[in-house]
């Protein structure tokens, strides 16, 4: 068991990756569920987690809201027949209780639930003492602390078979995606909670089958710990998310065409070449840090001059020139304008902070953005 910033994850369980969730958006009928389960089983066997939404959180009423508890025995039947683990979404304490009674192995908390600490806490209370795995989807909007908070609440209830699902974020403009993937946030979560498995929900990110392979490849290249891909025996007839589901055969083709790369290899030549290149990178990073520190010393010196001469810290003209100069130089060196802008924004932010503490030593302790 490892404890990272308050999260206790069952390491033996977490090492069982990949955590792949395949199955329809919703459980619609016993036949649809069984046909889909059989279709995937024929293509892939039973080493995956079968997913099907039983209670569907729909944005507007009058669309299919799931078959409800009636669908839980259908799930249990395919579990018994095909031998895979089964999973569904829970949004309140009753859902959890029904799932535990019907031997659902893996529960996930949906994006619309993760946003509500009250709802997550209610689910956490209902999970106390249960031996299930729980995956928490990111909240609808890009708020990392809400995602972390939900994971912490579930973990505090004693659930150590715990993972996260990156399903993308709702943005004003998410094109070409349905929900914009923010890989940086998922990586930040991984860095904070070392052993936490993070699954990529390629279907809800993509919103259409054509984008799924690209999203899957990207998540594999980032060494994510599994995939969620909505799979339906007849996608065009699906009662929810018909536009993004694929058939079991399409799922098989997709999985055989993506490139699975290892996070490392035993090839000795590769290992020593990597070591050589990484040593060079480390040496460059050291030099770059020395130079940044020297830059900051000059910034402080300028701060003192400004203070003596009662000149303001920020001069927009000077900053514009620094940015123009660096962007042009960066361009000649093959560095993108976007990268130069974010690099120099960080440098500039720190320079202002440093001059501010030179000029106002008493305000030093105030945290500002
Ligand atoms: C789902 O997985 O079926 C679902 C509703 O997902 P999300 O919570 O990501 O919208
Ligand atoms: Mn769906």
XYZ file of C-alpha atoms and ligand atoms in Angstrom:
380
model
C 0.000 0.000 0.000
C 1.448 3.407 -0.818
C 0.445 6.748 0.657
C 0.977 9.739 -1.605
C -0.311 13.128 -0.453
C -3.092 11.435 1.465
C -4.090 8.767 -1.119
C -3.723 5.106 -0.225
C -3.737 2.984 -3.369
C -3.680 -0.818 -3.412
C -0.453 -1.266 -5.361
C -0.996 -4.920 -6.264
C -4.368 -4.014 -7.764
C -2.970 -0.932 -9.545
C -0.241 -3.001 -11.188
C -2.939 -4.978 -13.041
C -3.006 -2.513 -15.891
C -4.350 -1.911 -18.450
C -7.778 -1.070 -17.075
C -9.765 -1.260 -20.295
C -13.490 -0.476 -20.219
C -15.427 -1.575 -23.308
C -19.187 -1.813 -23.740
C -22.184 0.302 -24.673
C -22.935 3.796 -23.454
C -26.174 2.427 -21.926
C -27.696 -0.919 -21.070
C -30.825 -0.727 -23.240
C -32.314 -4.232 -23.210
C -31.191 -7.778 -22.288
C -30.628 -8.572 -26.000
C -28.657 -5.419 -26.807
C -26.460 -5.991 -23.760
C -25.848 -9.659 -24.487
C -25.207 -9.144 -28.236
C -22.700 -6.417 -27.473
C -21.010 -8.440 -24.722
C -20.808 -11.505 -26.971
C -19.470 -9.413 -29.873
C -16.641 -7.960 -27.780
C -15.886 -11.311 -26.153
C -15.570 -12.941 -29.607
C -13.053 -10.291 -30.646
C -11.086 -9.831 -27.427
C -11.859 -12.587 -24.931
C -12.720 -11.564 -21.396
C -9.645 -9.636 -20.177
C -11.362 -6.265 -19.944
C -14.027 -4.540 -17.876
C -17.468 -4.523 -19.488
C -19.128 -1.116 -19.146
C -22.789 -0.121 -19.512
C -24.578 2.899 -18.046
C -27.656 1.927 -16.074
C -28.610 5.401 -14.805
C -27.824 7.991 -17.465
C -27.222 11.595 -16.418
C -28.740 13.369 -19.417
C -28.388 17.096 -19.868
C -32.029 17.458 -20.963
C -35.062 15.393 -19.891
C -37.042 13.379 -22.441
C -33.969 11.578 -23.687
C -33.204 8.002 -22.648
C -32.283 8.108 -18.959
C -31.221 4.492 -18.637
C -33.115 1.297 -17.825
C -32.386 1.709 -14.071
C -32.157 -1.177 -11.590
C -33.879 -3.537 -14.059
C -30.623 -3.537 -16.041
C -28.413 -4.746 -13.179
C -29.419 -8.436 -13.543
C -28.700 -8.159 -17.319
C -25.188 -7.047 -16.446
C -24.806 -9.864 -13.929
C -25.915 -12.370 -16.606
C -23.229 -11.311 -19.097
C -20.662 -11.366 -16.311
C -21.600 -14.985 -15.497
C -21.755 -16.022 -19.139
C -18.568 -14.389 -20.478
C -16.431 -14.090 -17.365
C -15.415 -10.455 -17.510
C -15.760 -7.851 -14.776
C -18.735 -5.500 -15.045
C -18.972 -1.769 -14.380
C -21.496 1.043 -14.308
C -21.865 4.669 -13.264
C -23.170 5.623 -9.819
C -24.478 9.052 -8.896
C -25.976 8.531 -5.432
C -26.045 6.199 -2.401
C -28.952 4.073 -3.706
C -27.077 3.395 -6.951
C -24.102 2.163 -4.907
C -26.294 -0.116 -2.786
C -28.024 -1.649 -5.826
C -24.675 -2.203 -7.560
C -23.147 -3.907 -4.535
C -26.182 -6.201 -4.263
C -25.867 -7.153 -7.934
C -22.116 -7.877 -7.793
C -20.963 -5.003 -9.988
C -17.153 -5.139 -9.767
C -16.182 -1.630 -10.808
C -18.092 1.618 -10.270
C -17.353 4.929 -11.883
C -18.390 8.410 -10.855
C -19.457 10.521 -13.825
C -18.242 13.976 -14.764
C -21.504 15.634 -13.708
C -21.259 14.054 -10.255
C -17.570 14.790 -9.629
C -18.435 18.502 -9.676
C -20.576 18.119 -6.546
C -18.736 17.446 -3.272
C -22.119 16.721 -1.574
C -22.949 13.979 -4.085
C -19.429 12.538 -3.931
C -19.529 12.502 -0.126
C -22.886 10.688 -0.191
C -21.393 8.061 -2.518
C -18.301 7.792 -0.307
C -20.464 7.089 2.776
C -22.353 4.345 0.910
C -19.050 2.772 -0.168
C -17.697 2.328 3.377
C -16.639 -1.277 3.894
C -17.273 -2.294 0.257
C -14.751 -4.298 -1.734
C -15.151 -2.665 -5.163
C -12.950 -0.684 -7.499
C -13.970 2.909 -8.110
C -12.909 5.223 -10.940
C -13.542 8.950 -10.771
C -14.056 10.840 -14.006
C -12.750 14.378 -14.255
C -15.331 17.099 -13.551
C -16.989 18.729 -16.580
C -14.821 21.859 -16.283
C -11.061 22.002 -15.922
C -10.747 22.137 -12.130
C -8.024 19.806 -10.927
C -8.810 20.273 -7.238
C -12.412 19.096 -7.681
C -11.079 15.938 -9.335
C -8.518 15.447 -6.553
C -11.102 16.197 -3.873
C -13.485 13.535 -5.191
C -10.664 10.962 -5.251
C -9.716 11.890 -1.692
C -13.303 11.574 -0.450
C -13.685 8.088 -1.956
C -10.281 7.052 -0.670
C -11.076 8.291 2.852
C -14.083 5.949 2.836
C -11.593 3.066 2.596
C -11.635 2.453 -1.181
C -8.030 1.725 -2.146
C -8.753 0.143 -5.527
C -9.088 3.622 -6.901
C -8.451 5.163 -10.297
C -9.259 8.216 -12.384
C -10.710 8.665 -15.866
C -9.796 11.518 -18.188
C -12.931 12.147 -20.306
C -12.037 15.638 -21.515
C -13.454 19.005 -20.451
C -16.390 21.071 -21.597
C -15.085 24.269 -23.188
C -16.722 27.072 -25.144
C -14.839 25.714 -28.128
C -13.720 22.087 -27.865
C -13.465 21.508 -31.638
C -12.639 19.081 -33.106
C -13.335 17.155 -29.892
C -16.624 16.745 -28.040
C -14.755 17.377 -24.780
C -11.315 18.911 -24.942
C -8.593 16.601 -23.613
C -6.220 18.429 -21.282
C -3.391 15.921 -21.046
C -1.383 18.330 -18.921
C -4.019 18.124 -16.152
C -4.103 14.329 -16.278
C -0.292 14.290 -16.062
C -0.389 16.690 -13.127
C -2.830 14.365 -11.347
C -0.469 11.464 -12.024
C 2.462 13.397 -10.606
C 0.505 14.253 -7.472
C -0.862 10.750 -6.904
C 1.983 8.521 -8.022
C 0.294 5.112 -8.169
C -3.166 6.228 -9.239
C -4.163 4.543 -12.511
C -5.556 7.013 -15.067
C -7.745 5.746 -17.877
C -8.439 7.664 -21.079
C -12.115 7.811 -22.084
C -11.463 8.174 -25.798
C -15.186 8.063 -26.680
C -16.390 11.014 -24.612
C -13.295 13.018 -25.584
C -13.764 12.318 -29.306
C -17.527 12.382 -29.741
C -17.089 10.663 -33.114
C -15.458 7.403 -34.190
C -13.003 9.039 -36.625
C -11.150 10.832 -33.824
C -10.914 7.850 -31.467
C -7.711 6.261 -32.903
C -5.819 9.542 -32.570
C -6.929 9.982 -28.940
C -6.137 6.356 -28.121
C -2.637 6.658 -29.628
C -1.962 9.853 -27.729
C -3.020 8.273 -24.420
C -0.822 5.222 -25.078
C 2.133 7.470 -25.860
C 1.567 9.264 -22.563
C 1.639 5.880 -20.829
C -1.885 6.159 -19.491
C -3.225 3.103 -17.716
C -6.188 2.047 -19.802
C -8.958 3.018 -22.176
C -12.697 3.521 -22.083
C -14.265 2.997 -25.504
C -18.026 2.852 -25.984
C -18.847 -0.207 -28.056
C -22.315 -1.228 -29.253
C -23.600 -4.125 -31.355
C -25.549 -1.626 -33.513
C -24.214 1.874 -32.855
C -26.642 3.594 -35.239
C -29.583 2.307 -33.159
C -28.095 3.233 -29.763
C -30.454 5.078 -27.424
C -27.639 7.316 -26.150
C -24.386 8.582 -27.685
C -25.166 6.888 -31.022
C -22.734 9.188 -32.824
C -19.623 8.070 -30.953
C -20.039 4.326 -30.445
C -18.215 1.718 -32.520
C -18.869 -1.972 -33.207
C -16.907 -4.797 -31.531
C -15.142 -5.472 -34.866
C -14.185 -1.796 -35.213
C -12.899 -1.924 -31.634
C -10.722 -4.915 -32.488
C -9.362 -3.231 -35.648
C -8.603 -0.069 -33.747
C -6.738 -1.903 -30.995
C -4.669 -3.889 -33.489
C -3.669 -0.782 -35.447
C -2.461 1.438 -32.624
C 1.180 1.401 -31.701
C 1.748 0.092 -28.170
C 5.046 1.424 -26.860
C 6.726 0.356 -23.630
C 7.826 2.868 -21.022
C 11.217 1.174 -21.198
C 12.989 -1.719 -22.920
C 15.761 -4.232 -22.230
C 17.538 -3.371 -25.485
C 21.010 -2.458 -24.149
C 21.899 -0.198 -27.068
C 18.709 1.822 -26.517
C 19.313 2.025 -22.765
C 22.870 3.356 -23.128
C 21.932 5.800 -25.907
C 19.127 7.140 -23.690
C 21.542 7.526 -20.803
C 23.984 9.424 -22.987
C 21.287 11.776 -24.336
C 19.740 12.298 -20.901
C 23.126 13.190 -19.417
C 23.480 15.841 -22.133
C 19.979 17.142 -21.357
C 20.785 17.329 -17.634
C 23.966 19.323 -18.394
C 21.986 21.733 -20.587
C 19.296 22.104 -17.901
C 22.009 22.963 -15.348
C 23.425 25.644 -17.658
C 19.963 27.006 -18.408
C 19.232 27.255 -14.665
C 22.561 29.036 -14.044
C 21.656 31.537 -16.733
C 18.149 32.050 -15.357
C 19.623 32.657 -11.895
C 22.073 35.196 -13.385
C 19.177 36.875 -15.175
C 17.292 37.140 -11.880
C 20.334 38.719 -10.171
C 20.352 41.415 -12.851
C 16.602 41.826 -12.409
C 17.162 42.520 -8.715
C 19.930 45.001 -9.483
C 17.572 46.827 -11.850
C 14.925 46.691 -9.108
C 17.263 48.555 -6.754
C 17.961 51.220 -9.389
C 14.278 51.636 -10.050
C 13.616 51.961 -6.344
C 16.324 54.655 -5.904
C 14.946 56.564 -8.880
C 11.252 56.049 -8.017
C 10.523 54.295 -11.296
C 7.715 51.745 -11.660
C 8.488 48.028 -11.935
C 6.480 47.318 -15.047
C 7.107 49.135 -18.307
C 4.941 47.778 -21.028
C 7.170 49.062 -23.862
C 10.232 47.274 -22.502
C 8.288 44.054 -22.015
C 6.911 44.219 -25.559
C 10.472 44.619 -26.902
C 11.778 41.673 -24.867
C 8.976 39.523 -26.223
C 9.442 40.664 -29.842
C 13.195 40.100 -29.669
C 12.855 36.656 -28.124
C 10.081 35.578 -30.476
C 12.201 36.538 -33.519
C 15.285 34.842 -32.094
C 13.208 31.794 -31.115
C 11.788 31.634 -34.614
C 15.324 31.563 -36.101
C 16.137 28.719 -33.702
C 13.030 26.754 -34.680
C 11.089 27.437 -31.447
C 7.373 28.153 -31.692
C 5.921 31.544 -30.847
C 3.530 29.901 -28.399
C 6.377 28.253 -26.503
C 8.467 31.460 -26.356
C 5.430 33.361 -25.085
C 4.734 30.919 -22.247
C 8.439 30.631 -21.349
C 8.908 34.395 -21.201
C 5.597 34.900 -19.398
C 6.958 32.694 -16.611
C 10.301 34.529 -16.571
C 8.594 37.906 -16.603
C 6.190 36.932 -13.837
C 9.105 35.897 -11.631
C 11.103 39.047 -12.530
C 8.200 41.236 -11.422
C 7.797 39.242 -8.233
C 11.508 39.657 -7.456
C 11.534 43.402 -8.145
C 8.403 43.758 -6.082
C 10.166 42.221 -3.098
C 13.181 44.486 -3.637
C 10.934 47.546 -3.705
C 8.461 46.471 -1.020
C 10.354 44.153 1.332
C 7.465 44.276 3.829
C 5.043 42.807 1.291
C 7.353 39.919 0.556
C 5.163 37.359 2.273
C 2.028 38.165 0.321
C 1.100 35.546 -2.183
C -0.055 37.105 -5.433
C -0.996 35.966 -8.875
C -20.583 7.650 -19.597
O -19.444 7.191 -19.457
O -21.509 7.030 -20.065
C -20.824 9.071 -19.227
C -22.034 9.556 -19.064
O -19.716 9.754 -19.135
P -19.375 11.241 -18.591
O -19.679 11.259 -17.135
O -17.911 11.313 -18.888
O -20.184 12.208 -19.413
Mn -21.894 7.820 -23.292
